[in-house]
Short mmCIF file of C-alpha atoms in Angstrom, two decimals:
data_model
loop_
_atom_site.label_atom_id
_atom_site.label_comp_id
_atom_site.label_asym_id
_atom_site.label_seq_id
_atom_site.Cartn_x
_atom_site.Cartn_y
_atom_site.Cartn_z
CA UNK A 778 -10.78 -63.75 19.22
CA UNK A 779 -7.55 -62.67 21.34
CA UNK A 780 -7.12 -58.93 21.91
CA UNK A 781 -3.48 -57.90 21.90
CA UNK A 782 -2.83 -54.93 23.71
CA UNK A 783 -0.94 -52.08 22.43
CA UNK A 784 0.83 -49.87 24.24
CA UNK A 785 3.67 -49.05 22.14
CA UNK A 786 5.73 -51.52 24.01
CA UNK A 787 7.31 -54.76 22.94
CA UNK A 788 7.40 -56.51 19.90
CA UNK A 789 3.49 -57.16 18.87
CA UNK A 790 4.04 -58.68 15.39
CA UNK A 791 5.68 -61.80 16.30
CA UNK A 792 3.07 -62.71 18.71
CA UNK A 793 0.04 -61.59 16.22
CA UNK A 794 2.19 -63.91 13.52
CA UNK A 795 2.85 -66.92 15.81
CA UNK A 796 -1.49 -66.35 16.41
CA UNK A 797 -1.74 -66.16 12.98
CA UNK A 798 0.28 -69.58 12.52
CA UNK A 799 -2.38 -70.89 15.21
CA UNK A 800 -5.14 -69.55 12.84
CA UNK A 801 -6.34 -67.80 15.44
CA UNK A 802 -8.36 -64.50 15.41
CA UNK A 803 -6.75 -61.67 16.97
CA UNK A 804 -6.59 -57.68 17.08
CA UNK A 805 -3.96 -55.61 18.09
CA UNK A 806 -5.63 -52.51 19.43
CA UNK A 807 -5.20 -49.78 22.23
CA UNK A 808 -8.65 -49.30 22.36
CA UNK A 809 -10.48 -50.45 25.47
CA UNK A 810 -13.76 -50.47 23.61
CA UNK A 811 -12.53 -52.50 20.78
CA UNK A 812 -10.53 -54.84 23.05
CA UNK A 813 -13.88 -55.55 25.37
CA UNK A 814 -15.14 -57.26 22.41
CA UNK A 815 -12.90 -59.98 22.07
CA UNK A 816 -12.71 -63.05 24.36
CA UNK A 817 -9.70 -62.90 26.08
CA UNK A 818 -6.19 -60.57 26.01
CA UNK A 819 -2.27 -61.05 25.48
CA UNK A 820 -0.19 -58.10 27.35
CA UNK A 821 2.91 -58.05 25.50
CA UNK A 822 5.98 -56.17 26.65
CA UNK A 823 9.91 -55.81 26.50
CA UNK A 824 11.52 -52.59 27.20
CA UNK A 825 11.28 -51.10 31.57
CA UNK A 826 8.72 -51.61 33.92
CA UNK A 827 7.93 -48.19 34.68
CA UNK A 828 7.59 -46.71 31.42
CA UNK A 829 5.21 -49.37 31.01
CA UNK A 830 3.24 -48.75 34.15
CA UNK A 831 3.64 -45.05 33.08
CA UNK A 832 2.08 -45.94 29.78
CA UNK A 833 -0.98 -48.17 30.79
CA UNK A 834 -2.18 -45.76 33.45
CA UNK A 835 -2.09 -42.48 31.31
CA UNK A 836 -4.10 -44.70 28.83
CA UNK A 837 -6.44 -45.95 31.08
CA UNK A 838 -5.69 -49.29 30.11
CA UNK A 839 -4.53 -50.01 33.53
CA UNK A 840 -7.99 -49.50 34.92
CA UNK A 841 -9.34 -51.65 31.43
CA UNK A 842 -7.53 -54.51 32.28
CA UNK A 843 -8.03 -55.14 35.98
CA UNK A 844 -11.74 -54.32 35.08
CA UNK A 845 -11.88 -57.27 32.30
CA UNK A 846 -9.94 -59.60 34.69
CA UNK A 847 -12.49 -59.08 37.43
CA UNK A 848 -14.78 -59.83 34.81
CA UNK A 849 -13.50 -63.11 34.29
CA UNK A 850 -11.88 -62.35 30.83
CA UNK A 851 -8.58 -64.42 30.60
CA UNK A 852 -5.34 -63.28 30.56
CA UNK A 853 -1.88 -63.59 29.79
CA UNK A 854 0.72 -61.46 29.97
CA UNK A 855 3.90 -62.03 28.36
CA UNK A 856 7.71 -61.18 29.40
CA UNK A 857 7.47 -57.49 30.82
CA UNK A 858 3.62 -58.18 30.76
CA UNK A 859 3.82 -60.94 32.83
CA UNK A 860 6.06 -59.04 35.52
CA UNK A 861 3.06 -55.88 35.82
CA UNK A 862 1.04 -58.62 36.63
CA UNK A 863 2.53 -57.99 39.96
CA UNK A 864 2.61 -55.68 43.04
CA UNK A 865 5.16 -53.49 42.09
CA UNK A 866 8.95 -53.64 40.50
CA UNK A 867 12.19 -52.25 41.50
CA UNK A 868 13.40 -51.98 38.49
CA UNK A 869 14.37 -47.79 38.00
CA UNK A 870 13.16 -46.98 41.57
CA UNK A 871 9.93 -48.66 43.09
CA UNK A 872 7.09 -49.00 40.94
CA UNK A 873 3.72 -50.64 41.25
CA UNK A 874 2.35 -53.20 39.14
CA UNK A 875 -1.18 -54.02 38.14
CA UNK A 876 -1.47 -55.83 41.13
CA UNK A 877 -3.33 -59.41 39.95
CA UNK A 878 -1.06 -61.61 41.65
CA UNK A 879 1.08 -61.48 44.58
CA UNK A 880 5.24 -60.94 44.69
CA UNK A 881 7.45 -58.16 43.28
CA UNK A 882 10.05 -58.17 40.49
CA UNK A 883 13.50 -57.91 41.70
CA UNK A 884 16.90 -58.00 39.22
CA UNK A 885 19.30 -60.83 39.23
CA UNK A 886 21.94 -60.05 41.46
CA UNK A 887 24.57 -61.29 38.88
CA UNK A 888 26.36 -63.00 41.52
CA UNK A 889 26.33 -66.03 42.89
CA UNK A 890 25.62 -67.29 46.89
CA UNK A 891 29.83 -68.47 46.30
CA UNK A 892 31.00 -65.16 44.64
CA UNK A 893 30.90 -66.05 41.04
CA UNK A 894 29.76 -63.88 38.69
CA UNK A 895 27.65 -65.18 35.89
CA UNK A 896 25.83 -63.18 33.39
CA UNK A 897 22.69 -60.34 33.09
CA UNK A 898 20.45 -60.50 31.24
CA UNK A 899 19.13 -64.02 31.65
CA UNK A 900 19.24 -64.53 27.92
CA UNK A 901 18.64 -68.05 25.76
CA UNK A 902 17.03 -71.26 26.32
CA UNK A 903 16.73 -72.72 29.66
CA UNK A 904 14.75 -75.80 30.94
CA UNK A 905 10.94 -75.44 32.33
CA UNK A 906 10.59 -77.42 35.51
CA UNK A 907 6.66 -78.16 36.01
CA UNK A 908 5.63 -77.00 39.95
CA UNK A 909 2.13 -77.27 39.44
CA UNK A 910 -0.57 -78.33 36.79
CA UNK A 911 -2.56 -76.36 35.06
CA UNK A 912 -4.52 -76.55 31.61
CA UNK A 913 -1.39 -73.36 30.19
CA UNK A 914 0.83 -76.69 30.51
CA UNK A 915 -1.55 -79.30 28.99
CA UNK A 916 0.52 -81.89 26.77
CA UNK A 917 3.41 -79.28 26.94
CA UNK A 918 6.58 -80.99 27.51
CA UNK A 919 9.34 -80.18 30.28
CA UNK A 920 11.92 -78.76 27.33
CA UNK A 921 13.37 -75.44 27.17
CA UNK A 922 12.17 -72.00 26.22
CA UNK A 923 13.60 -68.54 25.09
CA UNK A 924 13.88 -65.77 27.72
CA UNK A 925 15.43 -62.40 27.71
CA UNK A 926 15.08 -60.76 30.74
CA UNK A 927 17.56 -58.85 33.85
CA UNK A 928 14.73 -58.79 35.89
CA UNK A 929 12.58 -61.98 37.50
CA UNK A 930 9.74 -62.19 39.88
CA UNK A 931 10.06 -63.00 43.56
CA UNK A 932 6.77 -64.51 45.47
CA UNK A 933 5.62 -66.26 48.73
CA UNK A 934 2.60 -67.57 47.34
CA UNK A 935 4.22 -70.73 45.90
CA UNK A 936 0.72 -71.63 43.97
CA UNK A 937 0.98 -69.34 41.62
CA UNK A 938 4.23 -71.05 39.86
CA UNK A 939 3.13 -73.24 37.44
CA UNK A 940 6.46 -73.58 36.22
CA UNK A 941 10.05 -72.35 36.99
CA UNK A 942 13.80 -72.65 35.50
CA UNK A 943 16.85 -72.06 37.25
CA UNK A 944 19.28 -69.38 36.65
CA UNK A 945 21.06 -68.74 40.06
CA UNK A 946 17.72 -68.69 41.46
CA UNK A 947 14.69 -70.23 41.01
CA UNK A 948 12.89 -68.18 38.40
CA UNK A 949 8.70 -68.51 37.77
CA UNK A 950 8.96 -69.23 33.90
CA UNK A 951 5.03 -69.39 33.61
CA UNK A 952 2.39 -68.13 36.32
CA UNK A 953 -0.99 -68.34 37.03
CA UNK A 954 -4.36 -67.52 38.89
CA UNK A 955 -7.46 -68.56 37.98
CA UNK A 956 -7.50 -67.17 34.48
CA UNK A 957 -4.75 -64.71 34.75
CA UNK A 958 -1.87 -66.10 33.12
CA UNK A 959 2.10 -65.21 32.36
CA UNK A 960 4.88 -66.24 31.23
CA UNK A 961 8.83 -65.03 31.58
CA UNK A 962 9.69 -66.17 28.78
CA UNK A 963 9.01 -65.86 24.41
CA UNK A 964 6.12 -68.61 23.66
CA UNK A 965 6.14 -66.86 20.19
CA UNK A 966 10.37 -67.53 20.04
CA UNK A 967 10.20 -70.81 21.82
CA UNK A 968 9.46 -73.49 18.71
CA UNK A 969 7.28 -76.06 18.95
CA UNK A 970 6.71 -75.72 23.03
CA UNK A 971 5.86 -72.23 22.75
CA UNK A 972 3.34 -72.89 20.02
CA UNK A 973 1.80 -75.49 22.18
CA UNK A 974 1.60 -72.64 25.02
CA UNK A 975 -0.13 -70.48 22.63
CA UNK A 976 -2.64 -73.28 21.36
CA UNK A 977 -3.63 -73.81 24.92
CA UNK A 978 -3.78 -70.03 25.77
CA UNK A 979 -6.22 -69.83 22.71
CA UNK A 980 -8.42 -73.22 24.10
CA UNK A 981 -9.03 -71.61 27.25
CA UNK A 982 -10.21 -68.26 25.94
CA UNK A 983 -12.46 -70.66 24.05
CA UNK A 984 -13.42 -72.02 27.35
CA UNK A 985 -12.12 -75.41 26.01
CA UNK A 986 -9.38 -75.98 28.82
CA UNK A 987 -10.42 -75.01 32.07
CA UNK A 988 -9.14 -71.90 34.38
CA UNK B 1268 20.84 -73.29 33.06
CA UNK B 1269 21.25 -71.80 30.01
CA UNK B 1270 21.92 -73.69 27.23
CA UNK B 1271 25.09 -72.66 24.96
CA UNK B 1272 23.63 -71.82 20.99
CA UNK B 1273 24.31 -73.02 17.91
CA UNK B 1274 23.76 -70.13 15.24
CA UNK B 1275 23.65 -71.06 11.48
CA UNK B 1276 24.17 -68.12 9.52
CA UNK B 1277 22.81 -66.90 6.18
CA UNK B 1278 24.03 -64.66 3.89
CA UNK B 1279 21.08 -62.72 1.72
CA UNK B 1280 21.68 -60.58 -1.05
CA UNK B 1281 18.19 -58.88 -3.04
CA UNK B 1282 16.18 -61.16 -0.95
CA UNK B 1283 17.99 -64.43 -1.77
CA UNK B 1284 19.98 -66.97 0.25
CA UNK B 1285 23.38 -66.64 -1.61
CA UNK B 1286 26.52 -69.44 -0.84
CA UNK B 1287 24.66 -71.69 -2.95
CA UNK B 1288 23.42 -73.73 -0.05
CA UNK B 1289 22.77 -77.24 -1.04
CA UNK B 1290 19.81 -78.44 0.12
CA UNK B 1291 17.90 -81.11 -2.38
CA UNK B 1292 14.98 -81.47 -0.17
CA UNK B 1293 13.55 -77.81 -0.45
CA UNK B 1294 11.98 -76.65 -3.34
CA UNK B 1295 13.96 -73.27 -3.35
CA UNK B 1296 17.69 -73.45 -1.59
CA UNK B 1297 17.67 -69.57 -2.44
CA UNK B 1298 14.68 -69.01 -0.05
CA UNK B 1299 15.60 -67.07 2.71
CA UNK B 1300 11.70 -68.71 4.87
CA UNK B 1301 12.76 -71.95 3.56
CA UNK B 1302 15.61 -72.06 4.98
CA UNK B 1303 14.86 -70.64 7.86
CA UNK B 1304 12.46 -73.61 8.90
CA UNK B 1305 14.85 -76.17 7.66
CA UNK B 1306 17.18 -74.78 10.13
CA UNK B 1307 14.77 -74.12 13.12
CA UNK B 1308 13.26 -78.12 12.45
CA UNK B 1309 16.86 -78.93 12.92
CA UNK B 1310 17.44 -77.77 16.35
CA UNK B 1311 18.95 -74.12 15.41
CA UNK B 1312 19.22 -72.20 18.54
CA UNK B 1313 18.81 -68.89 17.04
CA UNK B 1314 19.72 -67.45 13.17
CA UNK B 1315 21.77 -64.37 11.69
CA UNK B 1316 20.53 -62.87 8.25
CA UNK B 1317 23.65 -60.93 7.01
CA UNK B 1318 22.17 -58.58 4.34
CA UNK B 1319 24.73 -58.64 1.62
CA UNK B 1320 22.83 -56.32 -0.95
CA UNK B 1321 24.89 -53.40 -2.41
CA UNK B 1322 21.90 -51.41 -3.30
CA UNK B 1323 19.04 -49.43 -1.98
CA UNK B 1324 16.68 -51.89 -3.54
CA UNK B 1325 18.32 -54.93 -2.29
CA UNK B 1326 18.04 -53.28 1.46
CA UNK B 1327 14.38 -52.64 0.72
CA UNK B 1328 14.16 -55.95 0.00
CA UNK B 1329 15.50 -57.52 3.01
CA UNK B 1330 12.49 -56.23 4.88
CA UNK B 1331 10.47 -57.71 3.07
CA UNK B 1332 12.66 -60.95 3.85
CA UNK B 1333 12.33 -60.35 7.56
CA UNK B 1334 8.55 -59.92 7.44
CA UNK B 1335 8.49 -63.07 5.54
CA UNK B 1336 10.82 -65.30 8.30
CA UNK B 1337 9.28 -63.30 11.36
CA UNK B 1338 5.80 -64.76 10.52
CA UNK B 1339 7.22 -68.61 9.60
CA UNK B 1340 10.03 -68.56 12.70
CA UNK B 1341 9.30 -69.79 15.62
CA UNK B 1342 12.87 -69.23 16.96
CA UNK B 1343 14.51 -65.68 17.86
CA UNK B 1344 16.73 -64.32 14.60
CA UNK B 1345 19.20 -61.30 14.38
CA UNK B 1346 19.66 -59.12 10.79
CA UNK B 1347 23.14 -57.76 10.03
CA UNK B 1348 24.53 -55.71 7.59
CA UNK B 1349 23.52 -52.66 6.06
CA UNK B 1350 22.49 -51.22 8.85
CA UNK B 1351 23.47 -47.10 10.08
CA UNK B 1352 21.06 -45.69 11.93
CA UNK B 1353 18.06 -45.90 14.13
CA UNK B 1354 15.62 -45.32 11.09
CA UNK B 1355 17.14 -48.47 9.68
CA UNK B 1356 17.17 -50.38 13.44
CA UNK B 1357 13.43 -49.46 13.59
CA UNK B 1358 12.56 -51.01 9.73
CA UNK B 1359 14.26 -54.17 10.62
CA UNK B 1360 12.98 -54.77 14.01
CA UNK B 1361 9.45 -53.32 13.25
CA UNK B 1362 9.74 -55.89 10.72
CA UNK B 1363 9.71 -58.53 13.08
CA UNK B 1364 13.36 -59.33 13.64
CA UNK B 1365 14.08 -60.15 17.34
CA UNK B 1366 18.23 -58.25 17.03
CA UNK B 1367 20.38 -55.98 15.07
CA UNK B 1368 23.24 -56.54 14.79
CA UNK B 1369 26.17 -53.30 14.30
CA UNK B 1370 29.40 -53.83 12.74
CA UNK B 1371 30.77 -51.00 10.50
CA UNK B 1372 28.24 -48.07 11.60
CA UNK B 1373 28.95 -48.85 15.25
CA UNK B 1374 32.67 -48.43 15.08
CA UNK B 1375 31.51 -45.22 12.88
CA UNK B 1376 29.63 -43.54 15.20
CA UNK B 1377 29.63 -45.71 18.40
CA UNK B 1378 27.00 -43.19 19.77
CA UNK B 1379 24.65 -45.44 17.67
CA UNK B 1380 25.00 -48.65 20.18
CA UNK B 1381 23.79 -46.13 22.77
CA UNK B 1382 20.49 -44.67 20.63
CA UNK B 1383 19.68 -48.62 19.85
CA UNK B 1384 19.79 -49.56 23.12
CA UNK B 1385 18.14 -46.90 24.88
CA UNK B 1386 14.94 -47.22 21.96
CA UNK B 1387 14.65 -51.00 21.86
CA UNK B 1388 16.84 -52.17 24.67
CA UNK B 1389 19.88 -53.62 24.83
CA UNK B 1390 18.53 -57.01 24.19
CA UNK B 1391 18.02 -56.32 20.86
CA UNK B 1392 21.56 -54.80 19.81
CA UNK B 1393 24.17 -56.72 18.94
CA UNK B 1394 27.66 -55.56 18.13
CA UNK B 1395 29.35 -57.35 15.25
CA UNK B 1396 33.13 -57.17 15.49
CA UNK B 1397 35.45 -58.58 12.89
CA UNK B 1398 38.88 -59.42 14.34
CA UNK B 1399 42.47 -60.01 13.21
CA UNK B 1400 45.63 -60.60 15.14
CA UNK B 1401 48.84 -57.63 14.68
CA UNK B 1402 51.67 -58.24 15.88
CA UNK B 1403 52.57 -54.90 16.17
CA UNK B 1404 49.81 -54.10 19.17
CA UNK B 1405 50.40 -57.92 20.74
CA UNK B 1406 46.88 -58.08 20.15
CA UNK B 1407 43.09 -58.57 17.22
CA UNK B 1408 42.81 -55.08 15.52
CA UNK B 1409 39.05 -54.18 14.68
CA UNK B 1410 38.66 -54.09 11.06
CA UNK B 1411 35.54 -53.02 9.33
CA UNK B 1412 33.61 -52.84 5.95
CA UNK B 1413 33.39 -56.91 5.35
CA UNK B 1414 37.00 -57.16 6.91
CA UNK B 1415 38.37 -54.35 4.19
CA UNK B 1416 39.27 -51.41 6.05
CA UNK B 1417 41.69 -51.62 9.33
CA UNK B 1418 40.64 -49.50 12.68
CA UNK B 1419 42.46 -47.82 15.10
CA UNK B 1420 40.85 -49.78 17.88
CA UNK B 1421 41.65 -53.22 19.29
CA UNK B 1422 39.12 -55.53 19.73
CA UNK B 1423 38.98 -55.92 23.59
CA UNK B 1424 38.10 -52.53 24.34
CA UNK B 1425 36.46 -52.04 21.63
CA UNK B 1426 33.98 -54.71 23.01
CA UNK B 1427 34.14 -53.47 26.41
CA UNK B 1428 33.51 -50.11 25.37
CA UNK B 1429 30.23 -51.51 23.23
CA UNK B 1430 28.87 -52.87 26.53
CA UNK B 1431 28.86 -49.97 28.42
CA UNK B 1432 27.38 -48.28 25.42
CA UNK B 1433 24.40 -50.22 25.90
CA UNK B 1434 25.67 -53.67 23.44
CA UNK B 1435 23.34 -56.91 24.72
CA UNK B 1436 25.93 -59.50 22.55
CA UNK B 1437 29.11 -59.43 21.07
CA UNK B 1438 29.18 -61.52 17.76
CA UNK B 1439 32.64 -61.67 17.83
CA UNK B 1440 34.54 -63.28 14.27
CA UNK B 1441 38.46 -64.42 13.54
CA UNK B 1442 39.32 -62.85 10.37
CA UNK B 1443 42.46 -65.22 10.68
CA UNK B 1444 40.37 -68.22 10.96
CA UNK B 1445 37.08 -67.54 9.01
CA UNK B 1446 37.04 -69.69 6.07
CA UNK B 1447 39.82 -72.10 7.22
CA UNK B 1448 37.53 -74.81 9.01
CA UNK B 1449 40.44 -75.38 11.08
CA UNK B 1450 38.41 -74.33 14.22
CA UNK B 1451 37.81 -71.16 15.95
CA UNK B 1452 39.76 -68.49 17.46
CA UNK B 1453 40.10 -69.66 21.09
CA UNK B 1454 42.30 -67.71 22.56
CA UNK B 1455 40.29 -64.35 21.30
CA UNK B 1456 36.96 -65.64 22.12
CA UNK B 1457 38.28 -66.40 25.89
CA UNK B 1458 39.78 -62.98 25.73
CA UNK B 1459 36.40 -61.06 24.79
CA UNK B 1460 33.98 -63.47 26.69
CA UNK B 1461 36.23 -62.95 30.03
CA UNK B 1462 36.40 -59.14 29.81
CA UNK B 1463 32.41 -58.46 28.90
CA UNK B 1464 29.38 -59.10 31.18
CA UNK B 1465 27.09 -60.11 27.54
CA UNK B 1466 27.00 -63.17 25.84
CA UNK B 1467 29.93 -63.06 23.28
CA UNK B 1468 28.67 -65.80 19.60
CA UNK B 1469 32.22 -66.50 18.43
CA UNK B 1470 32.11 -67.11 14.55
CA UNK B 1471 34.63 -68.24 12.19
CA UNK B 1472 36.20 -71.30 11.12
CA UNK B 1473 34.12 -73.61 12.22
CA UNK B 1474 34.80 -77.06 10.64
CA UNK B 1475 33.59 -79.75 12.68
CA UNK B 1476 31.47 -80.78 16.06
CA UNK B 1477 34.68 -80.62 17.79
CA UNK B 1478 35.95 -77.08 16.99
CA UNK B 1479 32.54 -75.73 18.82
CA UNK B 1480 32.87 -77.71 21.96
CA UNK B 1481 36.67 -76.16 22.17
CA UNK B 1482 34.55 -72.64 21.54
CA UNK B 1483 32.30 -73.54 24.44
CA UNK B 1484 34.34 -75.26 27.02
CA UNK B 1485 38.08 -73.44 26.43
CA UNK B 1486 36.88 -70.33 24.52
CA UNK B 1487 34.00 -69.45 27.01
CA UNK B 1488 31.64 -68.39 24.26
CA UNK B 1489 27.70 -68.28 25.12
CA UNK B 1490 27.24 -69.16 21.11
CA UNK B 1491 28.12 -70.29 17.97
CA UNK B 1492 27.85 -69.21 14.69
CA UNK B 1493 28.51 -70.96 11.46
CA UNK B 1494 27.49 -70.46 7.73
CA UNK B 1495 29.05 -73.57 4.99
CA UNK B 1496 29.87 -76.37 7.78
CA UNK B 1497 26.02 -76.48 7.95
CA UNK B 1498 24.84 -75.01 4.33
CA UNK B 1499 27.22 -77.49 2.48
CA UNK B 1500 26.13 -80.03 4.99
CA UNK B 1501 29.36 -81.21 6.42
CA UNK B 1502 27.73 -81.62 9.30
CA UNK B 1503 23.92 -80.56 10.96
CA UNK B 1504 23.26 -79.06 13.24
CA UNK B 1505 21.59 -82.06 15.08
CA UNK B 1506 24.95 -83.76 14.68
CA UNK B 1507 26.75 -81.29 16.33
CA UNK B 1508 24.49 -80.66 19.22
CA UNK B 1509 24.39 -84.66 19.54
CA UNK B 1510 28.15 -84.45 19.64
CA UNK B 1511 27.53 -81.57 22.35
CA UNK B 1512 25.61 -83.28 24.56
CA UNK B 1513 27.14 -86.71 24.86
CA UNK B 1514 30.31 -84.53 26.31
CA UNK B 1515 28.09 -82.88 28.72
CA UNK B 1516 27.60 -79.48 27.58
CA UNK B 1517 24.36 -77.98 28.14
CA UNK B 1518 22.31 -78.19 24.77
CA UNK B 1519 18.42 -77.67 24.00
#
């Protein structure tokens, strides 16, 4: 069972309904105690970064989530939740992020290195470009995906990139660490590849694909 | 980069797909989920539900509809029509619908872009404008109610100003050419998509493959957006994005 994470951000029912699709078991709770009981979480999230942060550490689920993480309970945050992953976000003034993996979330500049403008929010379907294997990409093909997003994350550490699209710059479409996972863009709006993200999301919370 | 969108649209009134859509491999053309998987199997970027009911019940319905799609699609959709304030914003999207899109209530009470955008973000509001070409102004005069009622405003500012307001898309449609198949309105889709930072979906009088690769490569638009070409299959939607790609646009 997946434990969806509710903190009255972001759109939970179409990721409980593309679970459902999966036949997959899930809850949607705000409950730390409830959500410690399932196998492994999805952090949802559209809306800003700092009334997210805001949200998670008045709740305590902040503290709930890097506790289950340390625990080795898998992970994957999607859209906003895969950007407070990170250190910290600029988005509204400085913020910090749950800190799991390493970079900070930066907005596109909206213009290019030449001086052409081009448009903010990154919004439709743009191509993954596989950087480095990992069982969140197993059988998944290199097609495209559905993002919505005017901010993107920014990192040294290269490893963490599973897989990237371009849109001025090279943006991390789907990260990962051991078994903390994220993607930039919609799995649950992104057909048949999506899906296939979701299935193996699901197979390593059942400790069939390896993290 | 990102791919330019091909958008069928459907028309629902009291929960059913109305046009008379002529499909005779589903078991119910009139299905709004149906129809909605037909369309995402066939390489639909995205989809518009234009809620056509004229009563309370029919609107009631239409949730229902979007609950329905929301856990079958697989592919982002957008719900027009019907739609005046954030109460009925929040039913939709709570529903499960990814936009909403404004047309007459925005134009009403513009303030209403702003509320949307600042509750669900501006990624999930979409300003509908329907457009027609006066003479008398040198340039497209908003009109409203389903194309009935004539504004005061004209359509470039109007779009501008529903950007700053907090607008995430322009769904932008030729009163002068809906209906004609004779192609879209290029020179008004250039015109919006050139003076907004958001994607602008032009819609209306699309005919063939060729009329939306003049939309994307001369008229600038992000999208597309078509209702009979593809319900009275005159062509697919795998056709035209075929079509699209062999002339190098950027397709999924």
């Amino acid at each position: 069972m997946i434990g969806i994470i509710d903190y009255g951000m972001g759109n939970l029912y179409s990721v409980s309904k593309a679970l459902e699709r999966l036949n997959y078991e899930y809850v949607i709770s705000a409950d730390p105690k409830r959500l410690k009981e399932t196998k492994g979480l999805i952090l949802p999230g559209v809306g800003s970064f700092r009334d997210a942060m805001h949200i998670l550490n008045e709740t305590g689920l902040a503290d709930f989530i890097r506790a289950a993480v340390g625990e080795g309970t898998p992970l994957l945050g999607i859209c906003l939740g895969m950007q407070l992953l990170f250190e910290e976000s600029e988005e509204n003034g400085l913020t910090e992020g749950l800190n799991l993996l390493k970079g900070r979330v930066v907005r596109f500049p909206g213009i290019t290195a030449n001086g052409e403008t081009y448009k903010v929010p990154h919004m439709g379907w743009n191509r993954l470009q596989f950087r480095h294997p990992s069982p969140l990409l197993t059988n998944v093909e290199e097609g495209y995906v559905y993002f919505v997003h005017s901010y993107y994350v920014d990192t040294d550490e290269e490893s963490v990139v599973l897989a990237s699209s371009m849109y001025d710059v090279e943006v991390p479409a789907v990260v990962g660490k051991g078994h903390v996972f994220g993607t930039q863009f919609h799995p649950e709006k992104s057909s048949y590849i999506g899906m296939k993200i979701l299935q193996n999301y699901a197979n390593i919370v059942e400790g069939k694909g390896e993290a | 980069m990102i791919t330019k969108r091909i958008i069928p649209c459907l028309d629902v009134k009291d929960g059913r797909v109305v046009k008379g859509v002529q499909f005779v491999q589903l078991r119910d053309a009139g299905d709004p989920v149906e129809l909605a998987k037909f369309y995402d199997e066939q390489g639909a970027d995205e989809l518009v539900f234009l809620d056509i009911s004229a009563s309370h019940e029919g609107r009631k319905t239409m949730v229902e509809v979007v609950e329905q799609v929301a856990a079958q699609l697989a592919i982002p959709f957008t719900v027009g029509g019907g739609i005046n304030s954030l109460d009925d914003m929040k039913k939709i999207l709570r529903a499960g619908a990814d936009k909403v899109s404004l047309n007459t209530a925005a134009v009403k009470n513009p303030q209403l872009i702003n509320e949307g955008a600042d509750f669900f973000g501006s990624q999930c509001i979409v300003v509908a404008i329907d457009a027609k070409y006066d003479e008398a102004i040198g340039s497209w005069r908003v009109y409203t109610h389903g194309g009935r009622n004539a504004t005061e405003r004209e359509v470039i500012e109007w779009a501008k100003e529903a950007v700053e307001r907090g607008a995430g898309e322009i769904l932008l449609t030729s009163m002068d050419c809906d209906g004609g198949k004779n192609g879209f309105d290029i020179a008004l889709t250039k015109k919006v998509s050139e003076a907004v930072s958001v994607p602008v979906i032009a819609s209306g009088g699309a005919g063939s493959a060729e009329h939306f690769l003049a939309a994307f490569v001369e008229g600038k638009a992000d999208a597309a957006l078509a209702a009979s070409i593809f319900h009275y299959k005159e062509t697919s939607v795998k056709e035209v994005k075929a079509y699209l790609k062999e002339r190098g646009v950027n397709i999924r």
